[in-house]
mmCIF file of C-alpha atoms in Angstrom:
data_model
loop_
_atom_site.group_PDB
_atom_site.id
_atom_site.type_symbol
_atom_site.label_atom_id
_atom_site.label_comp_id
_atom_site.label_asym_id
_atom_site.label_seq_id
_atom_site.Cartn_x
_atom_site.Cartn_y
_atom_site.Cartn_z
ATOM 1 C CA MET A 1 9.504 23.901 -14.327
ATOM 2 C CA LYS A 2 13.220 23.692 -13.641
ATOM 3 C CA LYS A 3 15.679 24.912 -16.267
ATOM 4 C CA GLY A 4 17.230 21.439 -16.647
ATOM 5 C CA VAL A 5 13.948 19.809 -17.589
ATOM 6 C CA SER A 6 13.188 22.701 -19.943
ATOM 7 C CA ARG A 7 16.480 22.089 -21.753
ATOM 8 C CA ILE A 8 15.627 18.411 -22.153
ATOM 9 C CA LEU A 9 12.184 19.243 -23.518
ATOM 10 C CA ILE A 10 13.756 21.656 -26.016
ATOM 11 C CA LEU A 11 16.071 18.841 -27.124
ATOM 12 C CA LEU A 12 13.080 16.527 -27.598
ATOM 13 C CA ALA A 13 11.314 19.198 -29.635
ATOM 14 C CA ILE A 14 14.351 19.456 -31.892
ATOM 15 C CA VAL A 15 14.331 15.661 -32.295
ATOM 16 C CA ILE A 16 10.643 15.680 -33.242
ATOM 17 C CA VAL A 17 11.093 18.507 -35.751
ATOM 18 C CA SER A 18 14.084 16.805 -37.353
ATOM 19 C CA ASN A 19 12.010 13.625 -37.629
ATOM 20 C CA SER A 20 9.248 15.447 -39.467
ATOM 21 C CA CYS A 21 11.566 17.295 -41.834
ATOM 22 C CA GLN A 22 14.244 14.754 -42.663
ATOM 23 C CA GLU A 23 14.563 11.129 -43.540
ATOM 24 C CA ARG A 24 15.859 8.814 -40.880
ATOM 25 C CA VAL A 25 19.643 8.441 -40.967
ATOM 26 C CA GLU A 26 21.434 5.117 -41.342
ATOM 27 C CA ASN A 27 22.146 3.207 -38.158
ATOM 28 C CA GLN A 28 25.407 4.309 -36.604
ATOM 29 C CA LEU A 29 25.462 2.900 -33.089
ATOM 30 C CA VAL A 30 27.801 -0.078 -32.802
ATOM 31 C CA LEU A 31 25.998 -3.274 -31.796
ATOM 32 C CA GLY A 32 27.250 -5.405 -28.928
ATOM 33 C CA GLU A 33 28.238 -4.805 -25.319
ATOM 34 C CA TRP A 34 28.188 -1.326 -23.759
ATOM 35 C CA TRP A 35 29.188 0.129 -20.384
ATOM 36 C CA ALA A 36 27.155 3.022 -18.993
ATOM 37 C CA ASN A 37 27.058 5.226 -15.931
ATOM 38 C CA LEU A 38 24.885 7.781 -14.189
ATOM 39 C CA GLU A 39 26.560 10.639 -12.300
ATOM 40 C CA VAL A 40 25.156 10.745 -8.772
ATOM 41 C CA ILE A 41 25.971 12.974 -5.791
ATOM 42 C CA GLU A 42 29.515 13.917 -4.775
ATOM 43 C CA SER A 43 31.041 12.984 -8.152
ATOM 44 C CA GLU A 44 30.236 9.293 -7.687
ATOM 45 C CA ILE A 45 29.183 7.254 -10.713
ATOM 46 C CA LEU A 46 26.614 4.482 -10.823
ATOM 47 C CA PRO A 47 27.745 1.948 -13.456
ATOM 48 C CA PHE A 48 25.748 -0.697 -15.300
ATOM 49 C CA ASN A 49 26.040 -2.813 -18.438
ATOM 50 C CA PHE A 50 23.772 -3.254 -21.421
ATOM 51 C CA SER A 51 23.822 -4.928 -24.808
ATOM 52 C CA LEU A 52 22.569 -3.384 -28.034
ATOM 53 C CA THR A 53 21.047 -5.227 -30.990
ATOM 54 C CA SER A 54 18.948 -4.189 -33.972
ATOM 55 C CA SER A 55 16.126 -5.759 -35.966
ATOM 56 C CA GLU A 56 15.975 -6.234 -39.738
ATOM 57 C CA ASN A 57 14.227 -2.877 -40.126
ATOM 58 C CA GLY A 58 16.970 -1.134 -38.149
ATOM 59 C CA ASP A 59 15.156 -0.620 -34.836
ATOM 60 C CA TYR A 60 17.417 -0.806 -31.797
ATOM 61 C CA LYS A 61 16.859 -2.936 -28.715
ATOM 62 C CA MET A 62 18.741 -2.461 -25.449
ATOM 63 C CA VAL A 63 18.954 -5.111 -22.723
ATOM 64 C CA ILE A 64 20.036 -3.737 -19.330
ATOM 65 C CA ARG A 65 21.609 -6.228 -16.920
ATOM 66 C CA ASN A 66 21.472 -6.146 -13.122
ATOM 67 C CA SER A 67 22.746 -9.518 -11.878
ATOM 68 C CA ASP A 68 20.088 -12.050 -13.007
ATOM 69 C CA GLU A 69 17.658 -9.336 -14.100
ATOM 70 C CA LEU A 70 17.317 -8.521 -17.800
ATOM 71 C CA ILE A 71 15.337 -5.410 -18.772
ATOM 72 C CA THR A 72 14.437 -5.077 -22.441
ATOM 73 C CA VAL A 73 14.123 -1.522 -23.774
ATOM 74 C CA ASP A 74 12.658 -1.516 -27.285
ATOM 75 C CA ASP A 75 11.466 2.085 -27.707
ATOM 76 C CA ILE A 76 14.601 3.826 -29.013
ATOM 77 C CA GLU A 77 14.580 6.657 -31.553
ATOM 78 C CA VAL A 78 17.621 8.117 -33.329
ATOM 79 C CA PHE A 79 17.608 11.158 -35.617
ATOM 80 C CA ASN A 80 20.746 12.783 -36.952
ATOM 81 C CA ASP A 81 22.964 12.750 -33.834
ATOM 82 C CA SER A 82 20.110 12.750 -31.253
ATOM 83 C CA ILE A 83 18.821 9.735 -29.343
ATOM 84 C CA LEU A 84 15.748 9.150 -27.182
ATOM 85 C CA ILE A 85 15.520 5.976 -25.083
ATOM 86 C CA LYS A 86 12.129 5.445 -23.403
ATOM 87 C CA MET A 87 11.828 3.033 -20.487
ATOM 88 C CA PRO A 88 9.305 0.236 -21.166
ATOM 89 C CA VAL A 89 6.957 0.789 -18.179
ATOM 90 C CA PHE A 90 8.197 3.738 -16.157
ATOM 91 C CA GLU A 91 7.974 7.338 -17.349
ATOM 92 C CA GLY A 92 11.735 7.953 -17.289
ATOM 93 C CA TYR A 93 13.772 8.339 -20.462
ATOM 94 C CA ILE A 94 17.330 8.971 -21.617
ATOM 95 C CA ALA A 95 17.803 11.844 -24.069
ATOM 96 C CA GLY A 96 21.044 13.034 -25.581
ATOM 97 C CA LYS A 97 23.565 12.881 -28.398
ATOM 98 C CA TYR A 98 25.372 9.878 -29.828
ATOM 99 C CA THR A 99 28.257 8.837 -32.009
ATOM 100 C CA ASP A 100 28.875 5.308 -33.214
ATOM 101 C CA GLU A 101 30.568 4.350 -29.900
ATOM 102 C CA THR A 102 29.290 6.888 -27.324
ATOM 103 C CA ILE A 103 26.065 8.269 -25.878
ATOM 104 C CA THR A 104 26.062 11.457 -23.787
ATOM 105 C CA GLY A 105 22.901 12.864 -22.261
ATOM 106 C CA SER A 106 20.606 12.699 -19.250
ATOM 107 C CA PHE A 107 18.238 10.300 -17.531
ATOM 108 C CA VAL A 108 15.074 12.333 -16.987
ATOM 109 C CA LYS A 109 12.001 11.915 -14.769
ATOM 110 C CA GLU A 110 9.906 14.929 -15.748
ATOM 111 C CA SER A 111 7.184 14.614 -13.102
ATOM 112 C CA LEU A 112 9.801 14.800 -10.344
ATOM 113 C CA ASP A 113 11.995 17.448 -12.042
ATOM 114 C CA ARG A 114 14.958 15.050 -11.834
ATOM 115 C CA ILE A 115 17.810 14.973 -14.311
ATOM 116 C CA VAL A 116 20.839 12.699 -13.890
ATOM 117 C CA PRO A 117 23.816 12.946 -16.295
ATOM 118 C CA PHE A 118 24.198 9.763 -18.378
ATOM 119 C CA ASN A 119 27.160 8.466 -20.357
ATOM 120 C CA ALA A 120 27.771 5.243 -22.266
ATOM 121 C CA GLU A 121 30.633 3.831 -24.260
ATOM 122 C CA PHE A 122 30.878 0.820 -26.528
ATOM 123 C CA GLY A 123 32.910 -2.152 -25.373
ATOM 124 C CA GLU A 124 32.807 -5.041 -22.938
ATOM 125 C CA LYS A 125 33.840 -3.727 -19.533
ATOM 126 C CA SER A 126 33.369 -4.806 -15.923
ATOM 127 C CA ARG A 127 30.581 -3.030 -14.071
ATOM 128 C CA PHE A 128 33.037 -1.750 -11.421
ATOM 129 C CA GLU A 129 36.803 -1.457 -11.754
ATOM 130 C CA VAL A 130 38.597 -3.659 -9.213
ATOM 131 C CA LYS A 131 41.959 -2.334 -8.065
ATOM 132 C CA GLU A 132 42.660 -4.715 -5.176
ATOM 133 C CA VAL A 133 41.901 -8.362 -4.425
ATOM 134 C CA ALA A 134 38.905 -8.693 -2.102
ATOM 135 C CA SER A 135 40.085 -8.925 1.508
ATOM 136 C CA ILE A 136 36.599 -9.684 2.872
ATOM 137 C CA ASN A 137 33.780 -12.025 1.860
ATOM 138 C CA VAL A 138 30.415 -10.343 2.516
ATOM 139 C CA SER A 139 28.254 -13.402 1.766
ATOM 140 C CA GLY A 140 25.469 -13.801 4.299
ATOM 141 C CA ILE A 141 22.793 -11.864 6.160
ATOM 142 C CA TRP A 142 23.345 -8.315 7.424
ATOM 143 C CA GLU A 143 21.232 -6.420 9.965
ATOM 144 C CA ALA A 144 21.205 -2.839 8.703
ATOM 145 C CA ASP A 145 20.106 0.644 9.728
ATOM 146 C CA PHE A 146 19.639 3.271 7.001
ATOM 147 C CA ASN A 147 19.384 7.049 7.089
ATOM 148 C CA ILE A 148 20.977 6.866 10.515
ATOM 149 C CA ASP A 149 21.456 10.642 10.862
ATOM 150 C CA GLY A 150 18.224 11.619 9.077
ATOM 151 C CA GLU A 151 14.739 12.429 10.291
ATOM 152 C CA LYS A 152 13.324 9.033 9.344
ATOM 153 C CA PRO A 153 15.820 6.200 9.982
ATOM 154 C CA TYR A 154 14.686 2.731 8.974
ATOM 155 C CA ILE A 155 15.772 -0.875 9.311
ATOM 156 C CA ALA A 156 16.814 -3.187 6.503
ATOM 157 C CA LYS A 157 18.203 -6.636 5.791
ATOM 158 C CA GLY A 158 21.119 -7.183 3.422
ATOM 159 C CA ILE A 159 21.332 -10.527 1.606
ATOM 160 C CA PHE A 160 24.609 -10.909 -0.285
ATOM 161 C CA TYR A 161 26.418 -13.607 -2.265
ATOM 162 C CA GLN A 162 30.093 -13.223 -3.140
ATOM 163 C CA ASN A 163 32.145 -15.206 -5.667
ATOM 164 C CA ASP A 164 35.780 -14.031 -5.733
ATOM 165 C CA ASP A 165 35.310 -10.242 -5.913
ATOM 166 C CA ILE A 166 31.825 -10.292 -7.537
ATOM 167 C CA VAL A 167 28.841 -9.593 -5.269
ATOM 168 C CA THR A 168 25.120 -9.996 -5.991
ATOM 169 C CA GLY A 169 22.043 -9.914 -3.795
ATOM 170 C CA THR A 170 19.524 -7.387 -2.523
ATOM 171 C CA ILE A 171 18.523 -5.261 0.435
ATOM 172 C CA ARG A 172 15.084 -5.735 1.959
ATOM 173 C CA THR A 173 13.170 -3.114 3.946
ATOM 174 C CA THR A 174 9.731 -3.182 5.558
ATOM 175 C CA THR A 175 8.346 -1.573 2.392
ATOM 176 C CA GLY A 176 9.969 -3.832 -0.213
ATOM 177 C CA ASP A 177 13.337 -4.801 -1.646
ATOM 178 C CA TYR A 178 15.904 -2.803 -3.602
ATOM 179 C CA ARG A 179 15.705 -5.418 -6.351
ATOM 180 C CA PHE A 180 18.697 -6.920 -8.152
ATOM 181 C CA LEU A 181 22.010 -5.465 -6.954
ATOM 182 C CA GLU A 182 25.360 -6.242 -8.578
ATOM 183 C CA GLY A 183 28.869 -5.129 -7.723
ATOM 184 C CA VAL A 184 32.215 -5.996 -6.203
ATOM 185 C CA VAL A 185 34.382 -6.003 -3.130
ATOM 186 C CA ASP A 186 37.449 -3.972 -4.071
ATOM 187 C CA GLY A 187 39.970 -4.603 -1.302
ATOM 188 C CA SER A 188 37.830 -3.696 1.712
ATOM 189 C CA GLN A 189 35.320 -1.568 -0.253
ATOM 190 C CA LEU A 190 31.847 -2.862 -1.120
ATOM 191 C CA LYS A 191 30.282 -1.329 -4.253
ATOM 192 C CA LEU A 192 26.801 -2.247 -5.511
ATOM 193 C CA SER A 193 24.488 -0.680 -8.087
ATOM 194 C CA THR A 194 21.242 -1.150 -9.960
ATOM 195 C CA PHE A 195 19.442 0.748 -12.721
ATOM 196 C CA ASP A 196 16.024 -0.498 -13.781
ATOM 197 C CA GLY A 197 14.491 2.532 -15.455
ATOM 198 C CA ALA A 198 13.133 3.879 -12.154
ATOM 199 C CA HIS A 199 15.631 3.005 -9.435
ATOM 200 C CA ALA A 200 19.102 4.462 -9.854
ATOM 201 C CA PHE A 201 20.772 3.120 -6.708
ATOM 202 C CA LEU A 202 24.433 3.044 -5.680
ATOM 203 C CA PHE A 203 25.765 1.608 -2.411
ATOM 204 C CA THR A 204 29.349 2.036 -1.208
ATOM 205 C CA ALA A 205 30.702 0.828 2.126
ATOM 206 C CA ASN A 206 33.855 0.181 4.113
ATOM 207 C CA VAL A 207 33.825 -3.480 5.127
ATOM 208 C CA THR A 208 35.254 -5.467 8.015
ATOM 209 C CA ASP A 209 34.564 -9.106 8.850
ATOM 210 C CA SER A 210 31.490 -8.085 10.837
ATOM 211 C CA THR A 211 30.491 -4.512 9.900
ATOM 212 C CA LEU A 212 29.520 -2.267 6.998
ATOM 213 C CA ASN A 213 29.693 1.531 7.121
ATOM 214 C CA GLY A 214 28.539 3.216 3.980
ATOM 215 C CA LEU A 215 26.464 5.545 1.841
ATOM 216 C CA PHE A 216 23.330 4.888 -0.201
ATOM 217 C CA TYR A 217 22.882 7.158 -3.231
ATOM 218 C CA SER A 218 19.497 7.441 -4.952
ATOM 219 C CA GLY A 219 20.074 9.221 -8.254
ATOM 220 C CA ASN A 220 21.563 12.640 -7.625
ATOM 221 C CA HIS A 221 18.815 13.793 -5.251
ATOM 222 C CA SER A 222 19.414 11.737 -2.104
ATOM 223 C CA VAL A 223 22.235 10.245 -0.061
ATOM 224 C CA GLU A 224 21.863 8.319 3.212
ATOM 225 C CA LYS A 225 24.356 6.914 5.696
ATOM 226 C CA PHE A 226 23.941 3.294 6.700
ATOM 227 C CA THR A 227 25.552 0.759 9.002
ATOM 228 C CA ALA A 228 25.197 -3.016 9.152
ATOM 229 C CA LYS A 229 26.414 -5.973 11.163
ATOM 230 C CA ARG A 230 26.428 -9.674 10.417
ATOM 231 C CA ASN A 231 23.427 -11.493 11.859
ATOM 232 C CA ASP A 232 22.390 -14.745 10.175
ATOM 233 C CA ALA A 233 19.269 -14.939 12.384
ATOM 234 C CA TYR A 234 18.015 -11.435 11.585
ATOM 235 C CA GLU A 235 14.529 -10.977 10.180
ATOM 236 C CA LEU A 236 12.342 -7.973 9.463
ATOM 237 C CA PRO A 237 8.916 -7.567 11.105
ATOM 238 C CA ASP A 238 6.066 -9.695 9.755
ATOM 239 C CA ALA A 239 4.717 -7.995 6.606
ATOM 240 C CA ASN A 240 1.176 -8.965 7.654
ATOM 241 C CA SER A 241 1.368 -7.040 10.944
ATOM 242 C CA LEU A 242 2.380 -3.533 9.846
ATOM 243 C CA THR A 243 -0.824 -2.179 8.284
ATOM 244 C CA PHE A 244 -4.301 -2.656 9.764
ATOM 245 C CA LEU A 245 -7.764 -1.118 10.055
ATOM 246 C CA ASN A 246 -8.122 1.780 12.462
ATOM 247 C CA GLU A 247 -10.382 1.359 15.448
ATOM 248 C CA GLY A 248 -13.957 2.136 14.522
ATOM 249 C CA TYR A 249 -13.672 0.790 10.970
ATOM 250 C CA GLU A 250 -15.042 -2.623 10.059
ATOM 251 C CA LYS A 251 -14.797 -2.384 6.273
ATOM 252 C CA PHE A 252 -12.368 -1.237 3.610
ATOM 253 C CA ASP A 253 -13.953 0.856 0.869
ATOM 254 C CA PHE A 254 -13.138 3.450 -1.779
ATOM 255 C CA THR A 255 -14.502 5.250 -4.831
ATOM 256 C CA PHE A 256 -12.051 6.171 -7.594
ATOM 257 C CA PRO A 257 -12.195 6.538 -11.411
ATOM 258 C CA ASP A 258 -10.951 4.033 -13.949
ATOM 259 C CA VAL A 259 -9.259 4.915 -17.245
ATOM 260 C CA ASN A 260 -12.694 5.431 -18.867
ATOM 261 C CA GLY A 261 -13.873 7.842 -16.182
ATOM 262 C CA ASN A 262 -16.201 5.330 -14.515
ATOM 263 C CA MET A 263 -16.340 5.656 -10.717
ATOM 264 C CA ILE A 264 -15.625 2.269 -9.150
ATOM 265 C CA SER A 265 -16.361 1.346 -5.532
ATOM 266 C CA LEU A 266 -15.650 -1.760 -3.527
ATOM 267 C CA SER A 267 -19.345 -1.712 -2.637
ATOM 268 C CA ASP A 268 -20.271 -2.236 -6.323
ATOM 269 C CA GLU A 269 -22.213 -5.383 -7.148
ATOM 270 C CA GLU A 270 -19.324 -6.979 -9.074
ATOM 271 C CA PHE A 271 -17.307 -7.299 -5.860
ATOM 272 C CA GLN A 272 -20.115 -8.648 -3.668
ATOM 273 C CA ASP A 273 -19.794 -12.218 -2.333
ATOM 274 C CA LYS A 274 -16.316 -12.435 -3.886
ATOM 275 C CA VAL A 275 -12.814 -12.682 -2.529
ATOM 276 C CA VAL A 276 -11.224 -9.345 -3.453
ATOM 277 C CA LEU A 277 -7.579 -8.314 -3.532
ATOM 278 C CA VAL A 278 -6.998 -4.562 -3.435
ATOM 279 C CA GLN A 279 -3.508 -3.581 -4.583
ATOM 280 C CA ILE A 280 -2.269 -0.170 -3.376
ATOM 281 C CA MET A 281 0.447 0.781 -5.857
ATOM 282 C CA GLY A 282 1.986 3.233 -8.302
ATOM 283 C CA THR A 283 3.029 2.769 -11.932
ATOM 284 C CA TRP A 284 6.378 4.433 -11.067
ATOM 285 C CA CYS A 285 7.225 1.799 -8.433
ATOM 286 C CA PRO A 286 9.558 -1.130 -9.324
ATOM 287 C CA ASN A 287 8.355 -3.280 -6.398
ATOM 288 C CA CYS A 288 4.789 -2.668 -7.596
ATOM 289 C CA LEU A 289 5.833 -3.798 -11.069
ATOM 290 C CA ASP A 290 7.273 -7.022 -9.656
ATOM 291 C CA GLU A 291 4.082 -7.613 -7.682
ATOM 292 C CA THR A 292 1.845 -6.797 -10.664
ATOM 293 C CA LYS A 293 3.715 -9.273 -12.867
ATOM 294 C CA PHE A 294 3.211 -11.938 -10.199
ATOM 295 C CA TYR A 295 -0.520 -11.190 -9.896
ATOM 296 C CA VAL A 296 -1.020 -11.203 -13.675
ATOM 297 C CA GLU A 297 0.738 -14.553 -14.012
ATOM 298 C CA TYR A 298 -1.203 -16.059 -11.111
ATOM 299 C CA LEU A 299 -4.606 -14.860 -12.362
ATOM 300 C CA ASN A 300 -3.878 -16.119 -15.883
ATOM 301 C CA LYS A 301 -2.992 -19.574 -14.543
ATOM 302 C CA ASN A 302 -5.749 -19.693 -11.928
ATOM 303 C CA PRO A 303 -8.908 -18.033 -13.274
ATOM 304 C CA ASN A 304 -11.714 -18.082 -10.713
ATOM 305 C CA PRO A 305 -15.087 -16.285 -10.965
ATOM 306 C CA ASN A 306 -15.122 -15.895 -7.180
ATOM 307 C CA LEU A 307 -11.845 -13.941 -7.145
ATOM 308 C CA LYS A 308 -11.685 -10.271 -8.092
ATOM 309 C CA MET A 309 -8.764 -7.884 -8.131
ATOM 310 C CA VAL A 310 -8.554 -4.117 -8.315
ATOM 311 C CA ALA A 311 -5.580 -1.745 -8.041
ATOM 312 C CA LEU A 312 -5.479 1.787 -6.641
ATOM 313 C CA ALA A 313 -2.776 3.865 -8.319
ATOM 314 C CA PHE A 314 -1.135 6.727 -6.419
ATOM 315 C CA GLU A 315 0.661 8.678 -9.129
ATOM 316 C CA TYR A 316 3.184 11.514 -9.042
ATOM 317 C CA ALA A 317 2.419 12.470 -12.665
ATOM 318 C CA ARG A 318 1.365 16.124 -12.714
ATOM 319 C CA THR A 319 -1.950 15.648 -14.547
ATOM 320 C CA GLU A 320 -4.693 13.047 -14.681
ATOM 321 C CA GLU A 321 -3.986 12.629 -18.388
ATOM 322 C CA LYS A 322 -0.331 11.757 -17.724
ATOM 323 C CA ALA A 323 -1.295 9.490 -14.845
ATOM 324 C CA PHE A 324 -3.794 7.536 -16.956
ATOM 325 C CA GLN A 325 -1.199 7.276 -19.726
ATOM 326 C CA GLY A 326 1.134 5.632 -17.215
ATOM 327 C CA ILE A 327 -1.629 3.286 -16.088
ATOM 328 C CA GLN A 328 -2.446 2.302 -19.659
ATOM 329 C CA ARG A 329 1.240 1.782 -20.427
ATOM 330 C CA LEU A 330 1.527 -0.614 -17.473
ATOM 331 C CA LYS A 331 -1.637 -2.478 -18.489
ATOM 332 C CA ASP A 332 -0.437 -2.849 -22.072
ATOM 333 C CA ARG A 333 3.147 -3.838 -21.239
ATOM 334 C CA VAL A 334 2.355 -6.348 -18.487
ATOM 335 C CA GLY A 335 -1.055 -7.554 -19.691
ATOM 336 C CA VAL A 336 -3.089 -6.368 -16.706
ATOM 337 C CA ASP A 337 -6.760 -7.313 -17.114
ATOM 338 C CA TYR A 338 -8.014 -6.132 -13.720
ATOM 339 C CA PRO A 339 -9.042 -2.461 -13.250
ATOM 340 C CA ILE A 340 -6.432 0.068 -12.125
ATOM 341 C CA LEU A 341 -8.128 3.109 -10.609
ATOM 342 C CA LEU A 342 -6.554 6.531 -10.219
ATOM 343 C CA ALA A 343 -6.548 7.267 -6.494
ATOM 344 C CA GLN A 344 -4.120 10.198 -6.407
ATOM 345 C CA VAL A 345 -2.317 12.473 -8.836
ATOM 346 C CA GLY A 346 0.563 14.932 -8.486
ATOM 347 C CA THR A 347 2.300 13.240 -5.576
ATOM 348 C CA ASP A 348 3.227 9.833 -4.189
ATOM 349 C CA SER A 349 2.939 11.176 -0.615
ATOM 350 C CA LYS A 350 1.897 8.403 1.744
ATOM 351 C CA THR A 351 0.397 10.989 4.100
ATOM 352 C CA LYS A 352 -1.863 12.191 1.302
ATOM 353 C CA ALA A 353 -2.615 8.581 0.372
ATOM 354 C CA ASN A 354 -3.701 7.891 3.943
ATOM 355 C CA GLU A 355 -6.171 10.769 3.673
ATOM 356 C CA LYS A 356 -7.746 8.917 0.739
ATOM 357 C CA LEU A 357 -7.842 5.678 2.760
ATOM 358 C CA PRO A 358 -8.572 6.854 6.338
ATOM 359 C CA MET A 359 -9.610 3.386 7.481
ATOM 360 C CA LEU A 360 -5.923 2.308 7.454
ATOM 361 C CA ASN A 361 -3.566 3.050 10.340
ATOM 362 C CA HIS A 362 -1.138 4.274 7.642
ATOM 363 C CA VAL A 363 -0.088 3.728 4.072
ATOM 364 C CA LEU A 364 3.415 2.518 4.844
ATOM 365 C CA SER A 365 4.380 1.089 1.494
ATOM 366 C CA TYR A 366 3.742 0.966 -2.207
ATOM 367 C CA PRO A 367 2.785 -1.790 -2.788
ATOM 368 C CA THR A 368 0.352 -2.955 -0.102
ATOM 369 C CA THR A 369 -2.338 -5.578 -0.692
ATOM 370 C CA VAL A 370 -5.623 -5.796 1.221
ATOM 371 C CA TYR A 371 -7.182 -9.286 1.309
ATOM 372 C CA ILE A 372 -10.990 -9.116 1.614
ATOM 373 C CA ASP A 373 -13.179 -12.157 2.279
ATOM 374 C CA LYS A 374 -16.528 -12.986 0.683
ATOM 375 C CA LYS A 375 -18.429 -11.184 3.445
ATOM 376 C CA GLY A 376 -16.506 -7.968 2.835
ATOM 377 C CA GLY A 377 -14.297 -8.268 5.900
ATOM 378 C CA VAL A 378 -10.569 -7.547 5.856
ATOM 379 C CA HIS A 379 -8.791 -10.865 6.306
ATOM 380 C CA LYS A 380 -5.262 -9.429 6.325
ATOM 381 C CA ILE A 381 -3.132 -6.637 4.883
ATOM 382 C CA HIS A 382 0.277 -7.426 3.406
ATOM 383 C CA THR A 383 2.742 -4.521 3.414
ATOM 384 C CA GLY A 384 5.468 -4.321 0.761
ATOM 385 C CA PHE A 385 6.540 -7.055 -1.612
ATOM 386 C CA ASN A 386 9.431 -9.506 -1.611
ATOM 387 C CA GLY A 387 10.219 -9.748 -5.310
ATOM 388 C CA PRO A 388 12.310 -12.195 -7.364
ATOM 389 C CA ALA A 389 15.570 -10.578 -6.193
ATOM 390 C CA THR A 390 14.915 -11.866 -2.649
ATOM 391 C CA GLY A 391 15.092 -15.498 -3.790
ATOM 392 C CA GLU A 392 13.916 -17.692 -0.925
ATOM 393 C CA LYS A 393 11.660 -14.981 0.527
ATOM 394 C CA TYR A 394 9.909 -14.613 -2.840
ATOM 395 C CA GLU A 395 9.249 -18.347 -2.944
ATOM 396 C CA GLU A 396 7.882 -18.230 0.625
ATOM 397 C CA PHE A 397 5.540 -15.402 -0.352
ATOM 398 C CA LYS A 398 4.146 -17.355 -3.312
ATOM 399 C CA VAL A 399 3.336 -20.340 -1.073
ATOM 400 C CA GLU A 400 1.717 -18.104 1.558
ATOM 401 C CA PHE A 401 -0.254 -16.196 -1.077
ATOM 402 C CA GLU A 402 -1.758 -19.315 -2.634
ATOM 403 C CA LYS A 403 -2.557 -20.814 0.771
ATOM 404 C CA THR A 404 -4.362 -17.634 1.877
ATOM 405 C CA LEU A 405 -6.417 -17.445 -1.303
ATOM 406 C CA GLN A 406 -7.466 -21.073 -1.085
ATOM 407 C CA GLU A 407 -8.637 -20.547 2.489
ATOM 408 C CA LEU A 408 -10.680 -17.507 1.492
ATOM 409 C CA LEU A 409 -12.165 -19.097 -1.633
ATOM 410 C CA VAL A 410 -13.514 -22.177 0.179
ATOM 411 C CA GLU A 411 -15.182 -20.174 2.962
#
């Protein structure tokens, strides 16, 4: 284990010991608006805003804002001058020290050995500082290429809305969207960020009327160059055409354990003569969370004995115990009633995932959903997920999803 993670674990041990030996101190953190940042690569900072409230019994609640997205964090512990902020679904947490108007520590993802310096200060403050009036309006559709000098370049679609110097929107790829982005145009500089407890994304770019040239920072472990050009007619490949059964395979099947250790197969009696949706996902994946919330809401509103759903979780948690804890946390937080099976542990490698599902041409994206008809045949495979941040595309998906299910259910 890396030294940085070890230091964080030592800090947590100190917090736990102090909790067992001392009474809880009086609340000290100032309630109201806060401005926070994560320190990413090359001395760049990824800013975001949150508000802090407390209940009658003194428990804190944080609400992180990314454009229209509100993320409620209600598992916050303070002891003496130490603070531990646990993300509601994902395994990441913030651990550090606090005063009444500051928090200094780290955002930690233990399973990936990732530690990102975190700082927060009390007070209402703009997400990004604007030094110059915006000279460009980036509203519209952008045809983009990411990781342009890396081993695996990929295409993307930027969808931006600008009001004065404030910019919101998202970036879509063939594997999903980068969720709710918020930022500014400062003179001719575009700056966008999001922090959702898993993603810690920062985008910076030089802007002209028709081009973007920039850098995409993911935490402090990755940086990619990207370029983009205006193209209102641009669209990504059809999400239903990217993943398919390999030649020689007529069925999709699997056998993986559930949280109780029961081995579940698609060939089990409970799935026979039913329409089945198989969700390929991970509890660490924000796009998977968006998709899971949609599925849970749909199934609650449209119960049907002829429709079954099952998820296959590909987890980077180091142990099965940790992986199942993550699965149970997702089920509890989102209200998932359908089984989530553990398909892989210790890595989110798509190559390894494909070894578990050799009937697929590839596992291109978490999430991916396999639609299976009542005869057990694969009707279609939908790669990625266009979540709420994509606006119109999300609404199109919902219409297509319901239409497909109705067709399968009446067969």
